[in-house]
GROMACS .gro file of N, CA and C in nm:
model
  534
    1MET      N    1   2.532   2.108   3.125
    1MET     CA    2   2.492   1.969   3.132
    1MET      C    3   2.418   1.932   3.003
    2LEU      N    4   2.450   1.816   2.950
    2LEU     CA    5   2.388   1.769   2.827
    2LEU      C    6   2.248   1.714   2.854
    3SER      N    7   2.160   1.733   2.758
    3SER     CA    8   2.029   1.670   2.769
    3SER      C    9   2.048   1.519   2.759
    4PRO      N   10   1.952   1.442   2.805
    4PRO     CA   11   1.967   1.295   2.798
    4PRO      C   12   1.991   1.243   2.656
    5LEU      N   13   1.922   1.300   2.557
    5LEU     CA   14   1.941   1.252   2.420
    5LEU      C   15   2.076   1.294   2.363
    6ALA      N   16   2.123   1.413   2.397
    6ALA     CA   17   2.256   1.455   2.352
    6ALA      C   18   2.364   1.368   2.416
    7ALA      N   19   2.347   1.335   2.544
    7ALA     CA   20   2.443   1.246   2.610
    7ALA      C   21   2.441   1.107   2.547
    8TYR      N   22   2.322   1.061   2.510
    8TYR     CA   23   2.309   0.931   2.444
    8TYR      C   24   2.386   0.932   2.312
    9VAL      N   25   2.367   1.037   2.232
    9VAL     CA   26   2.439   1.048   2.105
    9VAL      C   27   2.590   1.051   2.129
   10ASP      N   28   2.634   1.128   2.228
   10ASP     CA   29   2.777   1.131   2.260
   10ASP      C   30   2.830   0.993   2.297
   11SER      N   31   2.750   0.915   2.370
   11SER     CA   32   2.794   0.780   2.408
   11SER      C   33   2.808   0.691   2.286
   12LEU      N   34   2.729   0.715   2.184
   12LEU     CA   35   2.741   0.639   2.059
   12LEU      C   36   2.864   0.684   1.981
   13ARG      N   37   2.890   0.812   1.981
   13ARG     CA   38   3.003   0.866   1.904
   13ARG      C   39   3.137   0.817   1.957
   14VAL      N   40   3.150   0.804   2.086
   14VAL     CA   41   3.279   0.761   2.142
   14VAL      C   42   3.311   0.615   2.109
   15GLN      N   43   3.213   0.541   2.059
   15GLN     CA   44   3.238   0.403   2.017
   15GLN      C   45   3.310   0.395   1.883
   16ASN      N   46   3.316   0.507   1.812
   16ASN     CA   47   3.388   0.515   1.684
   16ASN      C   48   3.343   0.410   1.582
   17ARG      N   49   3.213   0.389   1.572
   17ARG     CA   50   3.159   0.295   1.473
   17ARG      C   51   3.124   0.366   1.342
   18GLY      N   52   3.121   0.498   1.346
   18GLY     CA   53   3.084   0.577   1.230
   18GLY      C   54   3.020   0.708   1.276
   19ARG      N   55   2.977   0.787   1.179
   19ARG     CA   56   2.913   0.915   1.210
   19ARG      C   57   2.773   0.892   1.266
   20VAL      N   58   2.745   0.957   1.377
   20VAL     CA   59   2.614   0.947   1.442
   20VAL      C   60   2.547   1.084   1.435
   21PRO      N   61   2.432   1.093   1.368
   21PRO     CA   62   2.363   1.222   1.363
   21PRO      C   63   2.297   1.254   1.497
   22ASP      N   64   2.257   1.377   1.512
   22ASP     CA   65   2.185   1.421   1.631
   22ASP      C   66   2.035   1.399   1.613
   23PHE      N   67   1.963   1.399   1.724
   23PHE     CA   68   1.818   1.403   1.720
   23PHE      C   69   1.776   1.542   1.676
   24ASP      N   70   1.667   1.550   1.605
   24ASP     CA   71   1.617   1.679   1.559
   24ASP      C   72   1.558   1.755   1.678
   25PRO      N   73   1.609   1.876   1.707
   25PRO     CA   74   1.557   1.951   1.822
   25PRO      C   75   1.414   2.000   1.802
   26HIS      N   76   1.361   1.992   1.681
   26HIS     CA   77   1.223   2.034   1.655
   26HIS      C   78   1.123   1.921   1.680
   27ASP      N   79   1.173   1.801   1.705
   27ASP     CA   80   1.086   1.687   1.736
   27ASP      C   81   1.057   1.684   1.886
   28GLY      N   82   0.993   1.581   1.932
   28GLY     CA   83   0.945   1.574   2.069
   28GLY      C   84   1.048   1.546   2.177
   29GLY      N   85   1.168   1.505   2.140
   29GLY     CA   86   1.271   1.476   2.240
   29GLY      C   87   1.225   1.369   2.338
   30VAL      N   88   1.265   1.386   2.463
   30VAL     CA   89   1.233   1.284   2.564
   30VAL      C   90   1.084   1.280   2.596
   31ASP      N   91   1.007   1.378   2.549
   31ASP     CA   92   0.863   1.379   2.572
   31ASP      C   93   0.785   1.310   2.460
   32ALA      N   94   0.855   1.255   2.361
   32ALA     CA   95   0.788   1.190   2.248
   32ALA      C   96   0.703   1.074   2.295
   33ARG      N   97   0.588   1.061   2.229
   33ARG     CA   98   0.498   0.949   2.257
   33ARG      C   99   0.506   0.844   2.147
   34LEU      N  100   0.560   0.884   2.031
   34LEU     CA  101   0.571   0.796   1.915
   34LEU      C  102   0.713   0.802   1.861
   35LEU      N  103   0.776   0.686   1.849
   35LEU     CA  104   0.909   0.674   1.791
   35LEU      C  105   0.895   0.615   1.652
   36LEU      N  106   0.945   0.685   1.552
   36LEU     CA  107   0.954   0.631   1.416
   36LEU      C  108   1.097   0.585   1.399
   37LEU      N  109   1.115   0.454   1.397
   37LEU     CA  110   1.248   0.395   1.390
   37LEU      C  111   1.277   0.355   1.246
   38LEU      N  112   1.371   0.424   1.187
   38LEU     CA  113   1.414   0.397   1.050
   38LEU      C  114   1.525   0.293   1.055
   39GLU      N  115   1.597   0.276   0.945
   39GLU     CA  116   1.696   0.168   0.938
   39GLU      C  117   1.837   0.212   0.978
   40LYS      N  118   1.895   0.302   0.899
   40LYS     CA  119   2.034   0.340   0.919
   40LYS      C  120   2.054   0.478   0.857
   41PRO      N  121   2.135   0.565   0.920
   41PRO     CA  122   2.160   0.693   0.855
   41PRO      C  123   2.227   0.671   0.720
   42GLY      N  124   2.203   0.764   0.632
   42GLY     CA  125   2.273   0.761   0.504
   42GLY      C  126   2.383   0.865   0.505
   43PRO      N  127   2.448   0.882   0.392
   43PRO     CA  128   2.548   0.989   0.385
   43PRO      C  129   2.478   1.122   0.405
   44ARG      N  130   2.545   1.216   0.466
   44ARG     CA  131   2.483   1.346   0.492
   44ARG      C  132   2.464   1.418   0.360
   45PRO      N  133   2.340   1.447   0.324
   45PRO     CA  134   2.316   1.515   0.197
   45PRO      C  135   2.357   1.662   0.204
   46ALA      N  136   2.390   1.718   0.090
   46ALA     CA  137   2.419   1.861   0.085
   46ALA      C  138   2.298   1.937   0.135
   47GLY      N  139   2.319   2.031   0.223
   47GLY     CA  140   2.209   2.110   0.276
   47GLY      C  141   2.137   2.045   0.392
   48ALA      N  142   2.186   1.929   0.439
   48ALA     CA  143   2.120   1.863   0.551
   48ALA      C  144   2.127   1.952   0.674
   49ASP      N  145   2.024   1.946   0.756
   49ASP     CA  146   2.010   2.032   0.872
   49ASP      C  147   2.107   1.990   0.982
   50ALA      N  148   2.231   2.033   0.970
   50ALA     CA  149   2.332   2.015   1.075
   50ALA      C  150   2.352   1.871   1.120
   51GLY      N  151   2.324   1.775   1.035
   51GLY     CA  152   2.351   1.637   1.071
   51GLY      C  153   2.247   1.576   1.162
   52TYR      N  154   2.124   1.619   1.153
   52TYR     CA  155   2.017   1.562   1.232
   52TYR      C  156   1.949   1.448   1.157
   53VAL      N  157   1.887   1.356   1.233
   53VAL     CA  158   1.788   1.266   1.176
   53VAL      C  159   1.662   1.351   1.172
   54SER      N  160   1.627   1.399   1.053
   54SER     CA  161   1.524   1.501   1.045
   54SER      C  162   1.434   1.487   0.924
   55ARG      N  163   1.308   1.513   0.945
   55ARG     CA  164   1.214   1.520   0.834
   55ARG      C  165   1.237   1.645   0.750
   56ASP      N  166   1.325   1.734   0.796
   56ASP     CA  167   1.357   1.856   0.722
   56ASP      C  168   1.476   1.840   0.629
   57ASN      N  169   1.541   1.728   0.634
   57ASN     CA  170   1.657   1.707   0.545
   57ASN      C  171   1.613   1.710   0.399
   58PRO      N  172   1.702   1.749   0.309
   58PRO     CA  173   1.668   1.760   0.167
   58PRO      C  174   1.681   1.626   0.094
   59THR      N  175   1.606   1.526   0.141
   59THR     CA  176   1.609   1.394   0.079
   59THR      C  177   1.466   1.349   0.049
   60PRO      N  178   1.449   1.259  -0.045
   60PRO     CA  179   1.315   1.207  -0.072
   60PRO      C  180   1.254   1.135   0.048
   61THR      N  181   1.336   1.065   0.125
   61THR     CA  182   1.283   0.995   0.243
   61THR      C  183   1.230   1.095   0.345
   62ALA      N  184   1.306   1.201   0.372
   62ALA     CA  185   1.260   1.303   0.467
   62ALA      C  186   1.132   1.369   0.418
   63ALA      N  187   1.124   1.397   0.287
   63ALA     CA  188   1.002   1.457   0.232
   63ALA      C  189   0.883   1.363   0.249
   64SER      N  190   0.905   1.233   0.233
   64SER     CA  191   0.797   1.135   0.252
   64SER      C  192   0.750   1.134   0.397
   65ILE      N  193   0.843   1.141   0.489
   65ILE     CA  194   0.807   1.143   0.631
   65ILE      C  195   0.729   1.270   0.663
   66ARG      N  196   0.779   1.382   0.617
   66ARG     CA  197   0.713   1.510   0.643
   66ARG      C  198   0.569   1.509   0.589
   67ALA      N  199   0.552   1.467   0.464
   67ALA     CA  200   0.420   1.465   0.402
   67ALA      C  201   0.330   1.360   0.468
   68GLY      N  202   0.385   1.242   0.496
   68GLY     CA  203   0.305   1.135   0.555
   68GLY      C  204   0.258   1.167   0.695
   69MET      N  205   0.345   1.228   0.775
   69MET     CA  206   0.306   1.266   0.911
   69MET      C  207   0.200   1.375   0.907
   70ALA      N  208   0.213   1.470   0.814
   70ALA     CA  209   0.113   1.575   0.801
   70ALA      C  210  -0.021   1.514   0.758
   71ALA      N  211  -0.019   1.425   0.660
   71ALA     CA  212  -0.142   1.360   0.613
   71ALA      C  213  -0.207   1.279   0.725
   72ALA      N  214  -0.125   1.222   0.811
   72ALA     CA  215  -0.177   1.140   0.921
   72ALA      C  216  -0.223   1.223   1.039
   73GLY      N  217  -0.190   1.352   1.039
   73GLY     CA  218  -0.227   1.438   1.150
   73GLY      C  219  -0.145   1.414   1.275
   74VAL      N  220  -0.022   1.368   1.256
   74VAL     CA  221   0.066   1.339   1.370
   74VAL      C  222   0.149   1.464   1.400
   75PRO      N  223   0.135   1.522   1.519
   75PRO     CA  224   0.210   1.643   1.551
   75PRO      C  225   0.358   1.613   1.573
   76ARG      N  226   0.438   1.697   1.517
   76ARG     CA  227   0.583   1.679   1.525
   76ARG      C  228   0.633   1.670   1.669
   77GLU      N  229   0.580   1.754   1.757
   77GLU     CA  230   0.629   1.758   1.895
   77GLU      C  231   0.596   1.631   1.973
   78GLY      N  232   0.516   1.543   1.914
   78GLY     CA  233   0.485   1.417   1.980
   78GLY      C  234   0.569   1.301   1.931
   79THR      N  235   0.658   1.328   1.836
   79THR     CA  236   0.732   1.220   1.772
   79THR      C  237   0.883   1.236   1.788
   80LEU      N  238   0.951   1.127   1.762
   80LEU     CA  239   1.096   1.126   1.758
   80LEU      C  240   1.139   1.033   1.645
   81LEU      N  241   1.231   1.078   1.562
   81LEU     CA  242   1.286   0.995   1.455
   81LEU      C  243   1.423   0.946   1.497
   82TRP      N  244   1.450   0.818   1.466
   82TRP     CA  245   1.581   0.762   1.496
   82TRP      C  246   1.605   0.644   1.404
   83ASN      N  247   1.724   0.587   1.412
   83ASN     CA  248   1.763   0.473   1.330
   83ASN      C  249   1.797   0.353   1.416
   84ALA      N  250   1.753   0.235   1.371
   84ALA     CA  251   1.782   0.111   1.443
   84ALA      C  252   1.932   0.086   1.451
   85VAL      N  253   2.003   0.116   1.345
   85VAL     CA  254   2.149   0.115   1.343
   85VAL      C  255   2.190   0.261   1.338
   86PRO      N  256   2.240   0.318   1.448
   86PRO     CA  257   2.256   0.463   1.454
   86PRO      C  258   2.381   0.520   1.388
   87TRP      N  259   2.465   0.437   1.330
   87TRP     CA  260   2.592   0.485   1.275
   87TRP      C  261   2.592   0.481   1.123
   88TRP      N  262   2.650   0.583   1.061
   88TRP     CA  263   2.679   0.580   0.918
   88TRP      C  264   2.826   0.543   0.905
   89ASN      N  265   2.854   0.429   0.844
   89ASN     CA  266   2.992   0.382   0.831
   89ASN      C  267   3.035   0.374   0.685
   90GLY      N  268   2.971   0.451   0.601
   90GLY     CA  269   3.012   0.458   0.461
   90GLY      C  270   2.941   0.363   0.368
   91THR      N  271   2.851   0.281   0.420
   91THR     CA  272   2.778   0.187   0.335
   91THR      C  273   2.637   0.169   0.387
   92MET      N  274   2.544   0.146   0.295
   92MET     CA  275   2.406   0.119   0.336
   92MET      C  276   2.387  -0.026   0.378
   93ARG      N  277   2.485  -0.110   0.346
   93ARG     CA  278   2.474  -0.250   0.390
   93ARG      C  279   2.475  -0.255   0.542
   94VAL      N  280   2.401  -0.349   0.596
   94VAL     CA  281   2.393  -0.367   0.741
   94VAL      C  282   2.429  -0.511   0.771
   95CYS      N  283   2.536  -0.529   0.846
   95CYS     CA  284   2.579  -0.665   0.881
   95CYS      C  285   2.516  -0.708   1.014
   96ALA      N  286   2.528  -0.834   1.044
   96ALA     CA  287   2.469  -0.890   1.166
   96ALA      C  288   2.525  -0.823   1.292
   97ALA      N  289   2.654  -0.791   1.292
   97ALA     CA  290   2.714  -0.726   1.409
   97ALA      C  291   2.653  -0.588   1.432
   98GLU      N  292   2.626  -0.515   1.323
   98GLU     CA  293   2.562  -0.383   1.338
   98GLU      C  294   2.421  -0.398   1.394
   99LYS      N  295   2.349  -0.498   1.350
   99LYS     CA  296   2.214  -0.521   1.401
   99LYS      C  297   2.217  -0.552   1.551
  100ARG      N  298   2.310  -0.636   1.591
  100ARG     CA  299   2.322  -0.669   1.734
  100ARG      C  300   2.357  -0.545   1.816
  101ALA      N  301   2.452  -0.467   1.767
  101ALA     CA  302   2.491  -0.345   1.839
  101ALA      C  303   2.376  -0.245   1.842
  102GLY      N  304   2.303  -0.234   1.732
  102GLY     CA  305   2.188  -0.144   1.729
  102GLY      C  306   2.083  -0.184   1.831
  103ALA      N  307   2.060  -0.313   1.846
  103ALA     CA  308   1.961  -0.362   1.944
  103ALA      C  309   2.002  -0.324   2.086
  104VAL      N  310   2.130  -0.338   2.116
  104VAL     CA  311   2.180  -0.302   2.249
  104VAL      C  312   2.158  -0.152   2.274
  105GLU      N  313   2.191  -0.071   2.176
  105GLU     CA  314   2.179   0.074   2.192
  105GLU      C  315   2.033   0.118   2.196
  106LEU      N  316   1.946   0.048   2.126
  106LEU     CA  317   1.804   0.082   2.130
  106LEU      C  318   1.748   0.065   2.271
  107GLN      N  319   1.793  -0.037   2.342
  107GLN     CA  320   1.748  -0.056   2.480
  107GLN      C  321   1.780   0.067   2.564
  108GLY      N  322   1.899   0.122   2.544
  108GLY     CA  323   1.937   0.244   2.617
  108GLY      C  324   1.850   0.362   2.581
  109LEU      N  325   1.817   0.376   2.453
  109LEU     CA  326   1.732   0.487   2.410
  109LEU      C  327   1.593   0.476   2.472
  110LEU      N  328   1.536   0.358   2.472
  110LEU     CA  329   1.401   0.340   2.525
  110LEU      C  330   1.393   0.386   2.671
  111GLY      N  331   1.499   0.365   2.746
  111GLY     CA  332   1.502   0.408   2.885
  111GLY      C  333   1.499   0.558   2.903
  112LEU      N  334   1.526   0.633   2.795
  112LEU     CA  335   1.526   0.779   2.801
  112LEU      C  336   1.394   0.842   2.759
  113LEU      N  337   1.298   0.758   2.722
  113LEU     CA  338   1.171   0.808   2.666
  113LEU      C  339   1.053   0.765   2.754
  114PRO      N  340   1.033   0.830   2.867
  114PRO     CA  341   0.932   0.785   2.963
  114PRO      C  342   0.788   0.797   2.915
  115ARG      N  343   0.761   0.883   2.818
  115ARG     CA  344   0.623   0.902   2.769
  115ARG      C  345   0.593   0.819   2.645
  116LEU      N  346   0.693   0.745   2.597
  116LEU     CA  347   0.677   0.667   2.475
  116LEU      C  348   0.568   0.561   2.492
  117ARG      N  349   0.478   0.554   2.391
  117ARG     CA  350   0.370   0.457   2.395
  117ARG      C  351   0.363   0.371   2.269
  118SER      N  352   0.413   0.425   2.156
  118SER     CA  353   0.407   0.353   2.029
  118SER      C  354   0.539   0.364   1.956
  119VAL      N  355   0.571   0.258   1.884
  119VAL     CA  356   0.692   0.255   1.801
  119VAL      C  357   0.651   0.205   1.663
  120VAL      N  358   0.697   0.276   1.560
  120VAL     CA  359   0.677   0.233   1.423
  120VAL      C  360   0.811   0.184   1.371
  121LEU      N  361   0.815   0.061   1.327
  121LEU     CA  362   0.937   0.001   1.272
  121LEU      C  363   0.927   0.011   1.120
  122ALA      N  364   1.004   0.102   1.062
  122ALA     CA  365   0.996   0.133   0.919
  122ALA      C  366   1.107   0.060   0.845
  123GLY      N  367   1.072  -0.048   0.780
  123GLY     CA  368   1.167  -0.123   0.699
  123GLY      C  369   1.216  -0.248   0.768
  124SER      N  370   1.273  -0.336   0.688
  124SER     CA  371   1.312  -0.468   0.737
  124SER      C  372   1.427  -0.463   0.838
  125VAL      N  373   1.519  -0.371   0.823
  125VAL     CA  374   1.629  -0.363   0.919
  125VAL      C  375   1.576  -0.319   1.055
  126ALA      N  376   1.494  -0.215   1.058
  126ALA     CA  377   1.436  -0.170   1.185
  126ALA      C  378   1.356  -0.282   1.250
  127GLN      N  379   1.282  -0.356   1.170
  127GLN     CA  380   1.202  -0.465   1.224
  127GLN      C  381   1.290  -0.576   1.281
  128ALA      N  382   1.397  -0.609   1.211
  128ALA     CA  383   1.487  -0.716   1.259
  128ALA      C  384   1.560  -0.675   1.387
  129VAL      N  385   1.603  -0.550   1.393
  129VAL     CA  386   1.678  -0.502   1.509
  129VAL      C  387   1.587  -0.485   1.630
  130ALA      N  388   1.473  -0.421   1.611
  130ALA     CA  389   1.392  -0.377   1.724
  130ALA      C  390   1.291  -0.479   1.774
  131SER      N  391   1.243  -0.567   1.689
  131SER     CA  392   1.138  -0.659   1.734
  131SER      C  393   1.176  -0.737   1.859
  132PRO      N  394   1.296  -0.796   1.866
  132PRO     CA  395   1.331  -0.868   1.990
  132PRO      C  396   1.342  -0.776   2.112
  133VAL      N  397   1.389  -0.655   2.092
  133VAL     CA  398   1.403  -0.559   2.203
  133VAL      C  399   1.266  -0.518   2.255
  134LEU      N  400   1.173  -0.496   2.164
  134LEU     CA  401   1.041  -0.447   2.201
  134LEU      C  402   0.947  -0.555   2.251
  135ALA      N  403   0.983  -0.681   2.232
  135ALA     CA  404   0.896  -0.792   2.271
  135ALA      C  405   0.860  -0.786   2.419
  136GLY      N  406   0.950  -0.744   2.503
  136GLY     CA  407   0.924  -0.740   2.646
  136GLY      C  408   0.877  -0.606   2.697
  137CYS      N  409   0.853  -0.512   2.608
  137CYS     CA  410   0.814  -0.377   2.649
  137CYS      C  411   0.662  -0.360   2.640
  138ASN      N  412   0.611  -0.270   2.716
  138ASN     CA  413   0.468  -0.241   2.714
  138ASN      C  414   0.442  -0.126   2.616
  139LEU      N  415   0.478  -0.147   2.490
  139LEU     CA  416   0.460  -0.047   2.385
  139LEU      C  417   0.380  -0.107   2.271
  140LYS      N  418   0.302  -0.025   2.205
  140LYS     CA  419   0.232  -0.067   2.084
  140LYS      C  420   0.333  -0.061   1.970
  141VAL      N  421   0.343  -0.168   1.894
  141VAL     CA  422   0.442  -0.176   1.786
  141VAL      C  423   0.369  -0.188   1.653
  142PHE      N  424   0.409  -0.105   1.560
  142PHE     CA  425   0.353  -0.103   1.425
  142PHE      C  426   0.467  -0.126   1.326
  143ARG      N  427   0.436  -0.193   1.217
  143ARG     CA  428   0.537  -0.222   1.115
  143ARG      C  429   0.492  -0.165   0.981
  144CYS      N  430   0.588  -0.113   0.907
  144CYS     CA  431   0.557  -0.060   0.775
  144CYS      C  432   0.682  -0.067   0.688
  145VAL      N  433   0.662  -0.040   0.560
  145VAL     CA  434   0.777  -0.030   0.470
  145VAL      C  435   0.855   0.096   0.506
  146HIS      N  436   0.976   0.102   0.460
  146HIS     CA  437   1.058   0.222   0.478
  146HIS      C  438   1.002   0.333   0.389
  147PRO      N  439   0.999   0.457   0.437
  147PRO     CA  440   0.942   0.566   0.358
  147PRO      C  441   1.037   0.623   0.252
  148SER      N  442   1.114   0.538   0.190
  148SER     CA  443   1.211   0.582   0.090
  148SER      C  444   1.157   0.559  -0.050
  149PRO      N  445   1.218   0.624  -0.150
  149PRO     CA  446   1.176   0.600  -0.288
  149PRO      C  447   1.193   0.454  -0.329
  150ASN      N  448   1.292   0.384  -0.276
  150ASN     CA  449   1.312   0.243  -0.310
  150ASN      C  450   1.192   0.159  -0.270
  151ALA      N  451   1.131   0.191  -0.158
  151ALA     CA  452   1.015   0.114  -0.112
  151ALA      C  453   0.891   0.142  -0.195
  152ARG      N  454   0.896   0.248  -0.269
  152ARG     CA  455   0.781   0.288  -0.351
  152ARG      C  456   0.776   0.212  -0.483
  153ALA      N  457   0.886   0.153  -0.523
  153ALA     CA  458   0.894   0.084  -0.653
  153ALA      C  459   0.816  -0.047  -0.650
  154GLY      N  460   0.755  -0.081  -0.761
  154GLY     CA  461   0.683  -0.208  -0.774
  154GLY      C  462   0.542  -0.199  -0.722
  155PRO      N  463   0.451  -0.276  -0.779
  155PRO     CA  464   0.310  -0.266  -0.742
  155PRO      C  465   0.280  -0.302  -0.596
  156ALA      N  466   0.337  -0.409  -0.545
  156ALA     CA  467   0.309  -0.448  -0.406
  156ALA      C  468   0.371  -0.347  -0.310
  157SER      N  469   0.492  -0.305  -0.335
  157SER     CA  470   0.559  -0.208  -0.249
  157SER      C  471   0.490  -0.073  -0.256
  158SER      N  472   0.443  -0.036  -0.374
  158SER     CA  473   0.375   0.091  -0.391
  158SER      C  474   0.249   0.097  -0.305
  159GLU      N  475   0.175  -0.011  -0.300
  159GLU     CA  476   0.054  -0.014  -0.217
  159GLU      C  477   0.090  -0.003  -0.069
  160ALA      N  478   0.192  -0.073  -0.026
  160ALA     CA  479   0.237  -0.065   0.114
  160ALA      C  480   0.284   0.077   0.146
  161TRP      N  481   0.350   0.139   0.052
  161TRP     CA  482   0.400   0.276   0.072
  161TRP      C  483   0.284   0.373   0.086
  162ARG      N  484   0.177   0.355   0.010
  162ARG     CA  485   0.060   0.443   0.018
  162ARG      C  486  -0.010   0.430   0.154
  163LYS      N  487   0.008   0.319   0.222
  163LYS     CA  488  -0.057   0.297   0.351
  163LYS      C  489   0.018   0.363   0.468
  164LEU      N  490   0.135   0.418   0.443
  164LEU     CA  491   0.215   0.476   0.552
  164LEU      C  492   0.136   0.575   0.638
  165PRO      N  493   0.068   0.675   0.580
  165PRO     CA  494  -0.004   0.768   0.668
  165PRO      C  495  -0.109   0.699   0.755
  166ASP      N  496  -0.174   0.597   0.704
  166ASP     CA  497  -0.274   0.525   0.785
  166ASP      C  498  -0.208   0.455   0.903
  167ILE      N  499  -0.095   0.392   0.878
  167ILE     CA  500  -0.023   0.322   0.986
  167ILE      C  501   0.026   0.422   1.089
  168TRP      N  502   0.080   0.534   1.042
  168TRP     CA  503   0.130   0.636   1.134
  168TRP      C  504   0.016   0.699   1.215
  169ARG      N  505  -0.100   0.717   1.153
  169ARG     CA  506  -0.216   0.769   1.225
  169ARG      C  507  -0.258   0.670   1.334
  170ASP      N  508  -0.263   0.541   1.299
  170ASP     CA  509  -0.300   0.439   1.397
  170ASP      C  510  -0.199   0.436   1.514
  171ALA      N  511  -0.072   0.449   1.481
  171ALA     CA  512   0.031   0.449   1.585
  171ALA      C  513   0.016   0.570   1.676
  172TRP      N  514  -0.014   0.685   1.617
  172TRP     CA  515  -0.033   0.806   1.699
  172TRP      C  516  -0.157   0.793   1.788
  173GLU      N  517  -0.264   0.739   1.733
  173GLU     CA  518  -0.385   0.720   1.813
  173GLU      C  519  -0.358   0.626   1.929
  174ALA      N  520  -0.281   0.521   1.905
  174ALA     CA  521  -0.245   0.427   2.012
  174ALA      C  522  -0.156   0.496   2.115
  175ALA      N  523  -0.072   0.587   2.070
  175ALA     CA  524   0.020   0.657   2.161
  175ALA      C  525  -0.051   0.756   2.250
  176THR      N  526  -0.166   0.803   2.207
  176THR     CA  527  -0.235   0.908   2.282
  176THR      C  528  -0.364   0.861   2.348
  177SER      N  529  -0.399   0.736   2.330
  177SER     CA  530  -0.520   0.684   2.396
  177SER      C  531  -0.483   0.624   2.530
  178ALA      N  532  -0.577   0.633   2.620
  178ALA     CA  533  -0.564   0.578   2.757
  178ALA      C  534  -0.446   0.626   2.824
   0.00000   0.00000   0.00000
């Protein structure tokens, strides 16, 4: 029998919208209290950990997540990483139809996370997709720039990027209080 998250991924794959990575088995799974919602999977990098959405992948974004979560004191087993648009379809562009489909699928994911208390929306795509879905939920929602090298460029973006560990710490504290 498949775990709930593996079954969820399989349900996405049968839609044939593109490659869907797996959840990282080293993260919190269905027991996660904090969801870090990124934008969209990218092409699978050489050496990527078996196609997972993972802070262990050999990419600058994954390294930023790994370092930022450590600096924030957020335990890995309490978190789950995912993408607002869960399919890689060969392009980083995100069209309106993908955003709508991502919002529908996010609702299904939320139903699989009974301990979830906080969600961090990392980047403008995650914010656009998830904000309407989360509006009716009893979850603490935090917004931040995407933890990618692109978000680090420029003085205003650089400052927002430096605040990531603080935002993630606040989200974790909200996820574990009361």
